[in-house]
Coordinates of N, CA and C and ligand atoms in Angstrom, one line a residue:
X296 N -23.4 -5.1 -17.5 CA -23.6 -4.7 -15.7 C -22.5 -3.9 -15.5
X297 N -22.7 -2.8 -14.7 CA -21.7 -2.8 -14.6 C -20.7 -2.8 -13.3
X298 N -19.1 -3.3 -13.3 CA -18.5 -4.0 -11.9 C -17.6 -2.6 -11.5
X299 N -17.0 -2.4 -10.4 CA -16.4 -1.7 -9.7 C -15.4 -2.1 -10.2
X300 N -14.7 -3.5 -9.9 CA -13.6 -3.9 -10.0 C -13.1 -5.7 -9.9
X301 N -12.0 -5.8 -10.4 CA -11.9 -7.1 -11.1 C -10.4 -7.7 -10.0
X302 N -10.4 -8.5 -8.8 CA -9.3 -9.1 -8.6 C -8.8 -10.2 -9.0
X303 N -8.4 -11.1 -9.8 CA -7.5 -11.8 -10.6 C -6.5 -12.2 -8.9
X304 N -6.7 -13.7 -9.2 CA -5.7 -14.3 -8.1 C -6.5 -13.9 -6.5
X305 N -6.9 -15.2 -5.7 CA -7.8 -14.9 -4.9 C -6.7 -15.8 -3.5
X306 N -4.9 -15.6 -3.9 CA -4.8 -15.9 -2.7 C -4.5 -15.1 -1.6
X307 N -3.5 -15.2 -0.4 CA -4.0 -14.3 0.8 C -3.7 -12.3 0.7
X308 N -3.0 -11.7 -0.4 CA -2.9 -10.8 -0.8 C -4.5 -10.4 -1.9
X309 N -4.5 -11.3 -2.8 CA -5.7 -11.0 -3.9 C -7.0 -11.1 -2.8
X310 N -7.1 -11.8 -2.0 CA -8.5 -12.5 -1.4 C -8.7 -11.4 -0.4
X311 N -7.5 -10.5 0.2 CA -8.0 -9.8 1.3 C -8.6 -8.4 0.7
X312 N -7.7 -8.2 -0.1 CA -8.7 -7.0 -1.1 C -10.0 -7.6 -1.8
X313 N -10.2 -8.3 -1.6 CA -11.2 -8.7 -2.8 C -11.9 -8.8 -1.2
X314 N -12.4 -9.1 -0.3 CA -13.0 -9.1 0.9 C -12.9 -7.7 1.7
X315 N -12.2 -7.1 1.5 CA -12.5 -5.0 2.1 C -12.9 -4.5 1.2
X316 N -12.4 -4.7 0.0 CA -13.1 -3.9 -1.6 C -15.2 -4.5 -1.3
X317 N -15.3 -5.4 -1.1 CA -17.0 -6.1 -0.8 C -17.7 -5.5 -0.1
X318 N -16.3 -5.3 1.3 CA -17.2 -5.2 2.3 C -17.9 -3.4 2.5
X319 N -16.9 -3.1 1.8 CA -17.2 -1.8 1.8 C -18.0 -1.3 0.7
X320 N -18.7 -2.2 -0.4 CA -20.0 -2.4 -0.7 C -19.8 -2.6 -2.0
X321 N -18.5 -2.4 -2.4 CA -17.9 -2.4 -4.3 C -18.6 -3.5 -4.7
X322 N -18.8 -3.4 -5.4 CA -19.2 -4.5 -7.2 C -17.7 -5.0 -7.7
X323 N -17.5 -6.4 -7.1 CA -16.1 -7.0 -7.4 C -16.1 -8.5 -8.0
X324 N -15.6 -8.1 -9.3 CA -15.7 -9.5 -10.1 C -14.3 -9.8 -9.6
X325 N -14.5 -11.6 -8.8 CA -13.2 -12.0 -8.1 C -12.9 -13.5 -9.1
X326 N -11.9 -13.3 -9.7 CA -11.4 -14.8 -10.6 C -10.3 -15.5 -9.9
X327 N -10.5 -16.7 -10.1 CA -9.2 -17.7 -10.4 C -9.0 -19.3 -10.8
X328 N -7.9 -19.2 -11.3 CA -8.0 -20.5 -11.4 C -8.9 -22.1 -11.0
X329 N -8.6 -21.6 -9.5 CA -8.3 -22.8 -8.7 C -10.1 -22.7 -7.9
X330 N -10.6 -23.4 -8.1 CA -12.5 -23.7 -8.4 C -12.5 -23.9 -6.7
X331 N -12.1 -24.4 -5.6 CA -12.1 -24.0 -4.0 C -12.0 -22.6 -3.5
X332 N -10.7 -21.9 -4.6 CA -10.2 -20.4 -3.7 C -12.0 -20.2 -4.5
X333 N -12.2 -20.2 -5.8 CA -13.5 -19.2 -6.4 C -14.6 -19.8 -5.1
X334 N -14.9 -20.7 -4.9 CA -16.2 -21.2 -4.4 C -15.9 -20.3 -2.6
X335 N -14.9 -20.3 -2.0 CA -15.0 -19.6 -0.7 C -15.2 -17.8 -1.2
X336 N -15.0 -17.5 -2.0 CA -15.3 -15.8 -2.7 C -17.0 -16.1 -3.3
X337 N -17.9 -16.9 -3.6 CA -19.1 -17.1 -4.3 C -19.7 -16.2 -3.0
X338 N -20.1 -16.1 -1.9 CA -21.0 -15.5 -0.8 C -20.2 -14.1 -0.8
X339 N -19.2 -13.7 -0.7 CA -18.2 -12.7 -0.4 C -18.4 -11.5 -1.7
X340 N -17.9 -11.7 -2.6 CA -17.8 -10.8 -3.9 C -19.1 -11.1 -4.8
X341 N -19.2 -9.9 -5.3 CA -20.9 -9.5 -6.4 C -20.8 -10.8 -7.3
X342 N -19.3 -11.2 -8.3 CA -19.2 -12.5 -8.8 C -17.9 -13.1 -9.0
X343 N -18.1 -14.8 -8.9 CA -16.9 -15.5 -8.3 C -16.8 -16.0 -9.4
X344 N -15.4 -16.2 -10.4 CA -15.7 -17.1 -12.2 C -14.4 -17.7 -11.7
X345 N -14.2 -18.8 -12.2 CA -13.2 -19.9 -12.1 C -12.8 -19.7 -13.7
X346 N -11.7 -19.1 -14.0 CA -11.0 -19.1 -14.8 C -9.2 -18.3 -15.4
X347 N -8.6 -18.7 -16.4 CA -7.4 -18.4 -16.4 C -7.3 -17.4 -16.8
X348 N -6.3 -16.4 -16.3 CA -6.8 -14.7 -16.8 C -5.5 -14.3 -18.4
X349 N -4.8 -16.1 -18.3 CA -4.0 -15.5 -19.3 C -4.5 -15.3 -21.0
X350 N -5.6 -16.1 -20.7 CA -6.1 -16.6 -21.8 C -7.1 -15.0 -22.4
X351 N -6.6 -14.8 -23.3 CA -7.5 -13.3 -23.5 C -8.9 -13.8 -24.0
X352 N -9.3 -14.7 -24.8 CA -10.5 -14.3 -25.2 C -11.9 -14.8 -23.8
X353 N -11.1 -15.7 -23.0 CA -11.8 -15.5 -21.0 C -12.2 -14.0 -21.1
X354 N -10.5 -13.8 -20.8 CA -11.0 -11.9 -20.1 C -12.0 -11.3 -21.2
X355 N -12.0 -11.6 -22.1 CA -12.9 -10.3 -23.2 C -14.6 -11.2 -22.7
X356 N -15.0 -12.5 -23.1 CA -15.9 -13.0 -22.6 C -16.7 -12.6 -20.9
X357 N -15.6 -12.0 -20.2 CA -16.0 -11.8 -18.7 C -16.5 -10.5 -18.4
X358 N -16.3 -9.5 -19.7 CA -16.5 -8.2 -19.9 C -15.3 -7.3 -19.1
X359 N -14.3 -8.3 -19.0 CA -13.3 -7.1 -18.3 C -12.8 -5.6 -18.9
X360 N -13.5 -5.4 -20.0 CA -13.2 -4.1 -20.0 C -14.1 -2.7 -19.9
X361 N -15.3 -3.8 -19.3 CA -15.8 -3.0 -18.6 C -16.0 -2.3 -17.4
X362 N -14.2 -2.8 -16.9 CA -14.0 -2.9 -15.5 C -13.0 -2.0 -15.8
X363 N -13.2 -0.8 -14.5 CA -12.1 0.5 -15.1 C -10.8 0.1 -13.9
X364 N -10.8 -0.8 -13.3 CA -9.7 -1.0 -11.9 C -9.6 -2.8 -12.0
X365 N -8.4 -2.8 -12.7 CA -8.0 -4.6 -12.3 C -6.7 -4.9 -11.4
X366 N -7.0 -5.5 -10.5 CA -6.2 -5.9 -9.8 C -5.3 -7.4 -9.7
X367 N -4.4 -7.0 -10.2 CA -3.5 -8.9 -10.6 C -2.6 -8.9 -9.2
X368 N -3.2 -9.9 -8.5 CA -3.0 -10.7 -7.2 C -2.3 -12.2 -7.7
X369 N -1.8 -12.0 -8.9 CA -0.7 -13.5 -8.6 C 0.4 -13.9 -8.5
X370 N 0.9 -14.2 -7.5 CA 2.1 -13.9 -7.2 C 3.6 -14.7 -7.1
X371 N 2.8 -16.3 -7.6 CA 4.3 -17.1 -7.8 C 4.6 -17.3 -8.9
X372 N 3.4 -17.6 -10.0 CA 3.7 -17.4 -11.1 C 3.5 -16.0 -12.1
X373 N 5.1 -15.7 -11.9 CA 5.6 -14.7 -12.5 C 4.8 -14.5 -13.7
X374 N 5.2 -15.3 -14.8 CA 4.9 -15.3 -16.2 C 3.2 -15.3 -16.1
X375 N 2.3 -15.7 -15.9 CA 0.9 -15.7 -15.4 C 0.9 -13.8 -14.9
X376 N 1.4 -13.3 -14.4 CA 1.5 -12.5 -14.0 C 1.7 -11.5 -14.8
X377 N 3.2 -11.8 -15.7 CA 2.7 -10.1 -16.7 C 2.2 -10.3 -17.8
X378 N 1.3 -11.9 -18.3 CA 1.1 -12.0 -19.3 C -0.4 -11.2 -19.2
X379 N -1.2 -11.9 -18.1 CA -2.4 -10.9 -17.9 C -2.4 -9.4 -17.4
X380 N -1.3 -8.8 -17.2 CA -0.8 -7.0 -17.3 C -1.0 -6.8 -18.5
X381 N -0.1 -7.5 -19.0 CA -0.1 -7.5 -20.9 C -1.6 -7.2 -21.3
X382 N -2.0 -8.3 -21.1 CA -2.8 -8.7 -21.9 C -4.3 -7.3 -21.3
X383 N -4.5 -7.0 -20.5 CA -5.8 -6.4 -19.8 C -4.5 -4.7 -20.2
X384 N -3.5 -4.5 -20.6 CA -3.4 -3.0 -20.7 C -3.4 -3.4 -22.5
X385 N -3.4 -4.3 -22.9 CA -4.3 -3.8 -24.2 C -5.1 -4.3 -24.7
X386 N -6.6 -4.8 -23.4 CA -7.3 -4.3 -23.3 C -7.6 -3.0 -23.2
X387 N -6.9 -2.3 -23.2 CA -7.3 -0.6 -22.8 C -8.1 -0.7 -20.9
X388 N -7.8 -1.5 -20.1 CA -8.2 -1.2 -19.1 C -7.5 -0.2 -18.8
X389 N -8.8 0.9 -17.8 CA -7.6 2.2 -17.5 C -6.6 2.3 -16.3
X390 N -6.9 0.9 -15.7 CA -6.3 1.2 -14.2 C -5.7 0.2 -13.3
X391 N -4.4 -0.1 -13.8 CA -3.8 -1.9 -13.4 C -3.8 -2.0 -12.0
X392 N -3.4 -2.2 -11.5 CA -2.9 -2.9 -10.1 C -2.2 -3.8 -10.0
X393 N -0.9 -4.2 -9.5 CA -0.1 -5.5 -9.9 C 0.5 -5.7 -8.5
X394 N 0.4 -7.2 -8.0 CA 1.6 -7.7 -6.8 C 3.0 -7.9 -7.4
X395 N 3.9 -7.3 -6.9 CA 4.6 -8.2 -7.2 C 5.8 -9.2 -7.1
X396 N 6.5 -9.7 -7.3 CA 6.7 -10.7 -6.3 C 8.6 -10.7 -5.1
X397 N 9.0 -9.5 -7.0 CA 10.3 -9.4 -6.3 C 10.7 -8.3 -7.4
X398 N 12.0 -7.6 -7.2 CA 12.7 -6.5 -8.2 C 12.1 -6.1 -9.1
X399 N 12.9 -7.9 -9.5 CA 12.9 -7.8 -11.3 C 11.6 -7.9 -11.8
X400 N 10.5 -8.9 -11.3 CA 9.0 -8.5 -11.4 C 8.6 -7.0 -11.7
X401 N 8.5 -6.5 -10.4 CA 8.3 -4.9 -10.4 C 8.9 -3.9 -11.5
X402 N 10.1 -3.9 -11.9 CA 10.9 -3.6 -13.0 C 10.0 -3.8 -14.4
X403 N 9.8 -5.0 -14.9 CA 8.5 -5.5 -16.2 C 7.9 -5.5 -16.1
X404 N 6.8 -4.9 -14.9 CA 5.7 -4.4 -14.6 C 5.5 -3.0 -15.1
X405 N 6.3 -2.3 -14.4 CA 6.7 -1.0 -14.8 C 6.8 -0.3 -16.0
X406 N 7.6 -1.7 -16.7 CA 7.7 -1.1 -18.0 C 7.0 -1.9 -19.1
X407 N 5.5 -2.8 -18.6 CA 4.7 -3.2 -19.4 C 3.4 -2.6 -19.4
X408 N 3.4 -1.4 -18.4 CA 2.9 -0.4 -18.4 C 1.5 -0.3 -16.6
X409 N 1.6 -1.0 -16.1 CA 0.8 -1.1 -15.2 C 1.4 0.2 -14.9
X410 N 0.1 0.5 -13.8 CA -0.7 2.0 -13.0 C 0.2 1.9 -11.6
X411 N 0.3 0.8 -11.2 CA 0.6 0.8 -10.2 C 0.9 -1.0 -9.4
X412 N 2.3 -0.7 -8.7 CA 2.9 -2.0 -8.6 C 3.0 -1.6 -7.0
X413 N 2.5 -3.1 -6.9 CA 2.9 -3.1 -5.2 C 3.5 -4.3 -4.4
X414 N 4.4 -4.0 -3.2 CA 5.7 -4.9 -3.1 C 4.9 -5.1 -1.7
X415 N 3.4 -6.1 -1.3 CA 3.6 -5.6 0.0 C 4.3 -6.3 1.1
X416 N 5.2 -7.6 0.5 CA 6.4 -8.4 1.8 C 7.0 -7.0 2.1
X417 N 8.1 -6.8 0.6 CA 8.8 -5.7 1.2 C 8.5 -4.5 1.5
X418 N 7.5 -4.0 1.5 CA 7.0 -2.9 2.1 C 6.5 -2.9 3.8
X419 N 6.1 -3.9 3.9 CA 5.5 -4.3 4.9 C 6.6 -4.8 5.7
X420 N 8.1 -5.5 5.9 CA 9.2 -5.6 6.3 C 9.8 -4.4 6.9
X421 N 10.1 -3.3 5.7 CA 10.1 -2.1 6.1 C 9.4 -0.8 7.1
X422 N 8.2 -1.3 7.2 CA 7.6 -0.5 8.2 C 7.7 -1.2 9.3
X423 N 7.9 -2.8 9.3 CA 8.4 -3.4 10.9 C 9.8 -3.1 11.1
X424 N 10.1 -3.2 10.5 CA 11.5 -2.7 10.7 C 12.0 -1.3 11.9
X425 N 10.9 -0.1 10.7 CA 10.9 1.6 11.6 C 10.5 0.9 12.9
X426 N 9.6 0.3 13.2 CA 9.1 -0.4 14.9 C 9.5 -1.0 15.2
X427 N 11.1 -1.7 14.7 CA 11.4 -2.0 15.6 C 12.7 -1.3 16.5
X428 N 13.4 -0.2 15.3 CA 14.6 0.4 15.9 C 13.6 1.4 17.1
X429 N 12.4 1.5 16.7 CA 11.8 2.4 17.9 C 10.5 1.7 17.9
X430 N 9.9 1.2 19.3 CA 8.6 1.2 19.3 C 7.3 2.2 19.2
X431 N 8.2 4.0 19.2 CA 7.6 5.1 19.1 C 8.0 5.2 17.6
X432 N 8.0 4.6 16.8 CA 8.0 4.7 15.8 C 6.8 3.7 14.9
X433 N 5.7 4.4 15.2 CA 4.3 3.3 14.8 C 3.7 3.1 13.4
X434 N 4.2 4.0 12.7 CA 4.1 4.0 11.0 C 5.4 4.4 9.9
X435 N 5.0 4.1 9.3 CA 6.5 4.0 8.5 C 5.8 4.0 6.6
X436 N 5.8 4.9 6.3 CA 4.6 4.9 4.7 C 5.7 5.8 3.5
X437 N 6.4 5.0 2.6 CA 7.0 5.2 1.9 C 6.8 6.3 0.6
X438 N 7.3 7.2 0.2 CA 6.2 7.9 -0.9 C 7.3 8.0 -1.8
X439 N 8.4 7.6 -2.1 CA 9.0 7.8 -3.2 C 10.2 7.0 -3.1
X440 N 11.2 7.0 -3.6 CA 12.5 6.3 -3.5 C 13.4 6.6 -2.3
X441 N 13.1 7.8 -2.5 CA 13.9 8.7 -1.1 C 13.1 9.6 -0.1
X442 N 11.8 9.5 -0.3 CA 11.0 10.2 0.3 C 10.0 9.3 1.2
X443 N 9.6 10.0 2.7 CA 8.6 9.2 3.6 C 8.0 9.9 4.5
X444 N 6.8 9.3 4.7 CA 6.4 10.0 6.5 C 6.1 9.0 7.3
X445 N 6.3 9.7 8.2 CA 6.5 8.9 9.0 C 5.7 9.2 10.2
X446 N 5.5 8.0 10.9 CA 4.3 8.4 12.2 C 4.9 8.6 13.9
X447 N 5.1 9.0 14.5 CA 6.0 8.8 15.7 C 5.2 9.2 17.0
X448 N 5.4 8.8 17.8 CA 5.2 9.1 19.0 C 5.7 9.7 20.0
X449 N 5.4 11.1 20.3 CA 6.6 12.0 20.7 C 8.0 12.1 21.4
X450 N 7.4 11.1 22.8 CA 7.5 10.0 23.9 C 8.6 11.8 24.5
X451 N 9.3 11.1 25.6 CA 10.0 11.8 26.4 C 10.9 12.9 25.9
X452 N 11.4 13.0 24.5 CA 12.6 13.6 24.1 C 12.0 15.1 23.3
X453 N 10.9 14.6 23.2 CA 10.0 15.8 22.7 C 9.2 16.9 23.7
X454 N 8.7 16.0 24.3 CA 7.5 16.1 25.2 C 7.6 17.6 26.4
X455 N 7.1 18.4 26.5 CA 7.0 20.2 26.8 C 7.9 20.8 25.6
X456 N 8.1 20.6 24.4 CA 9.1 21.5 24.2 C 7.7 21.8 22.5
X457 N 8.4 23.2 21.9 CA 7.8 23.6 20.8 C 8.2 23.3 19.1
X458 N 7.5 23.2 18.5 CA 8.2 22.4 17.0 C 9.4 23.7 17.3
X459 N 8.9 25.1 17.7 CA 10.3 26.0 17.5 C 11.4 25.7 18.0
X460 N 11.2 25.2 19.5 CA 12.4 24.9 20.4 C 13.6 23.4 19.6
X461 N 12.3 23.0 18.6 CA 13.3 21.3 18.3 C 14.1 22.3 17.0
X462 N 12.6 23.1 16.5 CA 13.8 23.1 15.2 C 13.7 22.5 13.8
X463 N 12.3 21.4 14.1 CA 12.7 20.6 13.6 C 12.7 20.3 11.8
X464 N 12.5 21.5 11.3 CA 12.6 21.7 9.9 C 14.2 22.5 9.8
X465 N 14.5 23.2 10.5 CA 16.2 23.5 10.2 C 17.5 22.7 10.8
X466 N 16.7 21.6 11.9 CA 17.7 21.0 11.7 C 17.5 19.6 11.2
X467 N 16.5 19.0 10.8 CA 16.7 18.2 10.2 C 15.8 17.7 8.7
X468 N 15.5 18.7 8.3 CA 14.8 19.1 7.1 C 13.3 18.5 7.1
X469 N 13.1 18.0 8.4 CA 11.6 17.6 7.9 C 10.8 18.5 8.5
X470 N 9.2 18.0 7.7 CA 7.8 19.3 8.1 C 7.1 18.4 9.3
X471 N 7.1 18.7 10.3 CA 5.3 18.3 10.5 C 4.6 18.4 10.2
X472 N 4.0 17.8 9.5 CA 2.5 18.1 8.8 C 1.2 18.0 9.9
X473 N 1.0 16.7 11.0 CA -0.2 17.3 11.3 C 0.5 16.6 13.1
X474 N -0.1 16.7 14.0 CA -0.1 15.7 15.2 C -1.5 15.3 15.7
X475 N -1.3 14.2 16.2 CA -2.5 13.3 16.4 C -2.5 13.5 18.0
X476 N -3.5 14.3 18.9 CA -3.8 14.2 19.9 C -5.1 13.6 20.4
X477 N -5.2 12.8 21.0 CA -6.0 11.7 21.7 C -7.2 11.5 20.3
X478 N -8.1 12.5 20.5 CA -9.5 12.2 19.1 C -9.1 13.4 18.1
X479 N -8.2 14.2 18.9 CA -7.8 16.1 18.1 C -7.1 15.8 17.0
X480 N -7.1 16.3 15.5 CA -6.1 16.5 14.7 C -5.4 17.5 14.2
X481 N -4.3 18.4 14.7 CA -3.6 19.4 14.1 C -3.0 19.7 12.5
X482 N -3.9 19.5 12.1 CA -3.5 20.1 10.2 C -2.4 21.0 10.5
X483 N -1.7 21.1 10.3 CA -0.4 21.9 9.9 C 0.0 23.0 11.4
X484 N 0.6 22.8 12.0 CA 1.0 22.7 13.7 C 1.7 24.0 13.7
X485 N 1.0 25.1 14.3 CA 1.6 26.2 14.6 C 3.2 25.8 14.8
X486 N 4.3 27.0 14.7 CA 5.7 26.4 15.4 C 5.7 26.5 17.2
X487 N 4.9 27.5 17.4 CA 4.9 27.6 18.7 C 3.8 26.4 19.1
X488 N 3.4 25.7 18.8 CA 2.4 24.7 19.4 C 3.3 23.8 19.9
X489 N 3.1 23.3 22.1 CA 4.2 22.5 22.7 C 3.4 21.1 22.6
X490 N 4.8 19.9 22.4 CA 3.9 18.9 22.4 C 3.9 18.0 23.2
X491 N 2.9 17.6 23.7 CA 3.0 16.3 25.3 C 3.7 15.2 24.4
X492 N 3.9 14.5 25.4 CA 4.6 13.1 25.3 C 3.3 11.8 24.6
X493 N 2.4 12.2 24.6 CA 1.5 11.2 24.3 C 1.1 11.9 22.8
X494 N 1.5 12.5 22.7 CA 1.0 13.0 21.0 C 1.8 12.5 19.8
X495 N 1.6 12.1 18.7 CA 1.3 11.5 17.5 C 1.7 12.5 16.2
X496 N 3.1 12.4 16.1 CA 3.4 13.3 15.1 C 3.8 12.2 13.4
X497 N 2.7 13.6 12.8 CA 3.2 13.2 10.9 C 4.2 13.7 10.0
X498 N 5.5 13.3 10.5 CA 6.6 14.0 9.6 C 6.5 13.2 8.1
X499 N 7.4 14.4 7.8 CA 7.4 14.6 6.4 C 8.8 14.6 5.9
X500 N 9.1 13.7 5.0 CA 10.8 14.4 4.5 C 11.1 13.4 3.8
X501 N 12.9 14.0 3.8 CA 13.7 12.6 2.7 C 14.5 11.5 3.4
X502 N 14.5 10.3 2.9 CA 14.3 9.5 4.1 C 15.8 9.5 5.2
X503 N 17.1 10.4 4.0 CA 18.6 10.4 5.1 C 18.1 11.7 6.2
X504 N 16.7 12.5 5.9 CA 16.4 13.4 7.3 C 15.3 12.9 8.2
X505 N 14.2 12.0 7.6 CA 13.7 11.7 9.1 C 15.3 10.5 9.5
X506 N 16.2 9.5 8.7 CA 16.5 9.1 9.8 C 17.3 9.2 10.9
X507 N 18.0 10.7 10.8 CA 18.0 11.7 11.6 C 17.6 11.9 13.0
X508 N 16.5 11.9 12.6 CA 15.6 12.9 13.5 C 15.1 11.7 14.4
X509 N 14.6 10.1 12.9 CA 14.6 9.4 14.5 C 15.3 8.9 15.4
X510 N 16.6 9.0 14.4 CA 18.0 9.2 16.2 C 17.9 10.0 16.9
X511 N 18.2 11.0 16.6 CA 18.2 12.4 17.6 C 16.9 12.2 18.8
X512 N 15.5 12.6 17.6 CA 14.6 12.5 18.8 C 13.9 11.9 19.1
X513 N 13.7 10.5 17.8 CA 13.0 9.5 18.2 C 13.0 8.3 19.1
X514 N 14.2 8.3 18.8 CA 15.0 6.9 20.2 C 15.0 7.0 21.0
X515 N 14.8 6.7 22.1 CA 15.0 6.8 23.6 C 16.7 6.5 23.7
X516 N 17.3 7.3 25.2 CA 18.9 6.6 25.5 C 18.4 5.7 26.3
Ligands
ATP750 P1 0.0 -14.7 -1.3 O1 1.1 -14.1 -1.6 O2 -1.3 -13.7 -1.6 O3 -0.6 -15.9 -0.5 P2 -0.4 -17.4 -2.2 O4 0.8 -18.1 -2.1 O5 -1.6 -18.0 -1.7 O6 -0.6 -15.7 -2.5 P3 -0.6 -16.9 -5.3 O7 0.7 -18.4 -6.4 O8 0.8 -16.0 -5.0 O9 -0.7 -17.4 -4.6 O10 -1.5 -17.1 -6.4 C1 -2.9 -16.3 -6.5 C2 -3.7 -16.9 -6.6 O11 -4.2 -17.0 -8.1 C3 -3.7 -18.7 -6.5 O12 -5.3 -18.7 -5.8 C4 -3.5 -18.5 -7.6 O13 -4.5 -20.0 -7.8 C5 -4.4 -17.8 -8.8 N1 -3.8 -17.7 -10.2 C6 -2.5 -18.0 -10.5 N2 -2.6 -18.3 -11.7 C7 -3.6 -17.7 -12.3 C8 -4.2 -17.7 -13.5 N3 -3.9 -17.5 -14.8 N4 -5.0 -16.8 -13.9 C9 -6.1 -16.6 -12.7 N5 -5.7 -17.1 -11.1 C10 -4.2 -17.8 -11.2

């Protein structure tokens, strides 16, 4: 039978991925060493099995090679996470997403050949930090080591001014790629678009430029 995804490790992170994928109608094979965890997912995932993912024979028996995308959400046991990733890679899994516990773990996962390494605690910490700096910063998404996208409430500093008045691109080197205005989304807004206080701007740019933009136009005096 063709399954869409496998999730290995059903802790808070892996469990949440498994629930959401299943809720979206995907066929998920849920795997954990722990019997209680697996029982919890019997009615949620299409298949839930007790297995040790560091055992290559077990992985083969589960038919993991027929699954295109495997998510490794083993956090605490870094050795098990790395070994599992390595074996999945050797078995030829097309896409492997792995949760990293720390920067060192992340580095090794990249070397082993994980396709996508996620670091939820660190990334969420960054997002919340930006929100703490200003209530007007609604979200922050890291695109690379030095580029990001921020979602900001226009607020009183930008209200009533057009993009050309604010000269965001020339002054700050950032681009406003979209404006959310109530239910509408204005994609690639014209330079003459006048900003309203409750607008939400989606801004893309280098971190250092975004940081100046936040300081000067987003954070209220
Ligand atoms: P989270 O931070 O996502 O809440 P957690 O702290 O609940 O995670 P972890 O110790 O990070 O739990 O591990 C996640 C799950 O991975 C656990 O339920 C654990 O039983 C499972 N797990 C650990 N090693 C293996 C393994 N070799 N094979 C299968 N599952 C494993």
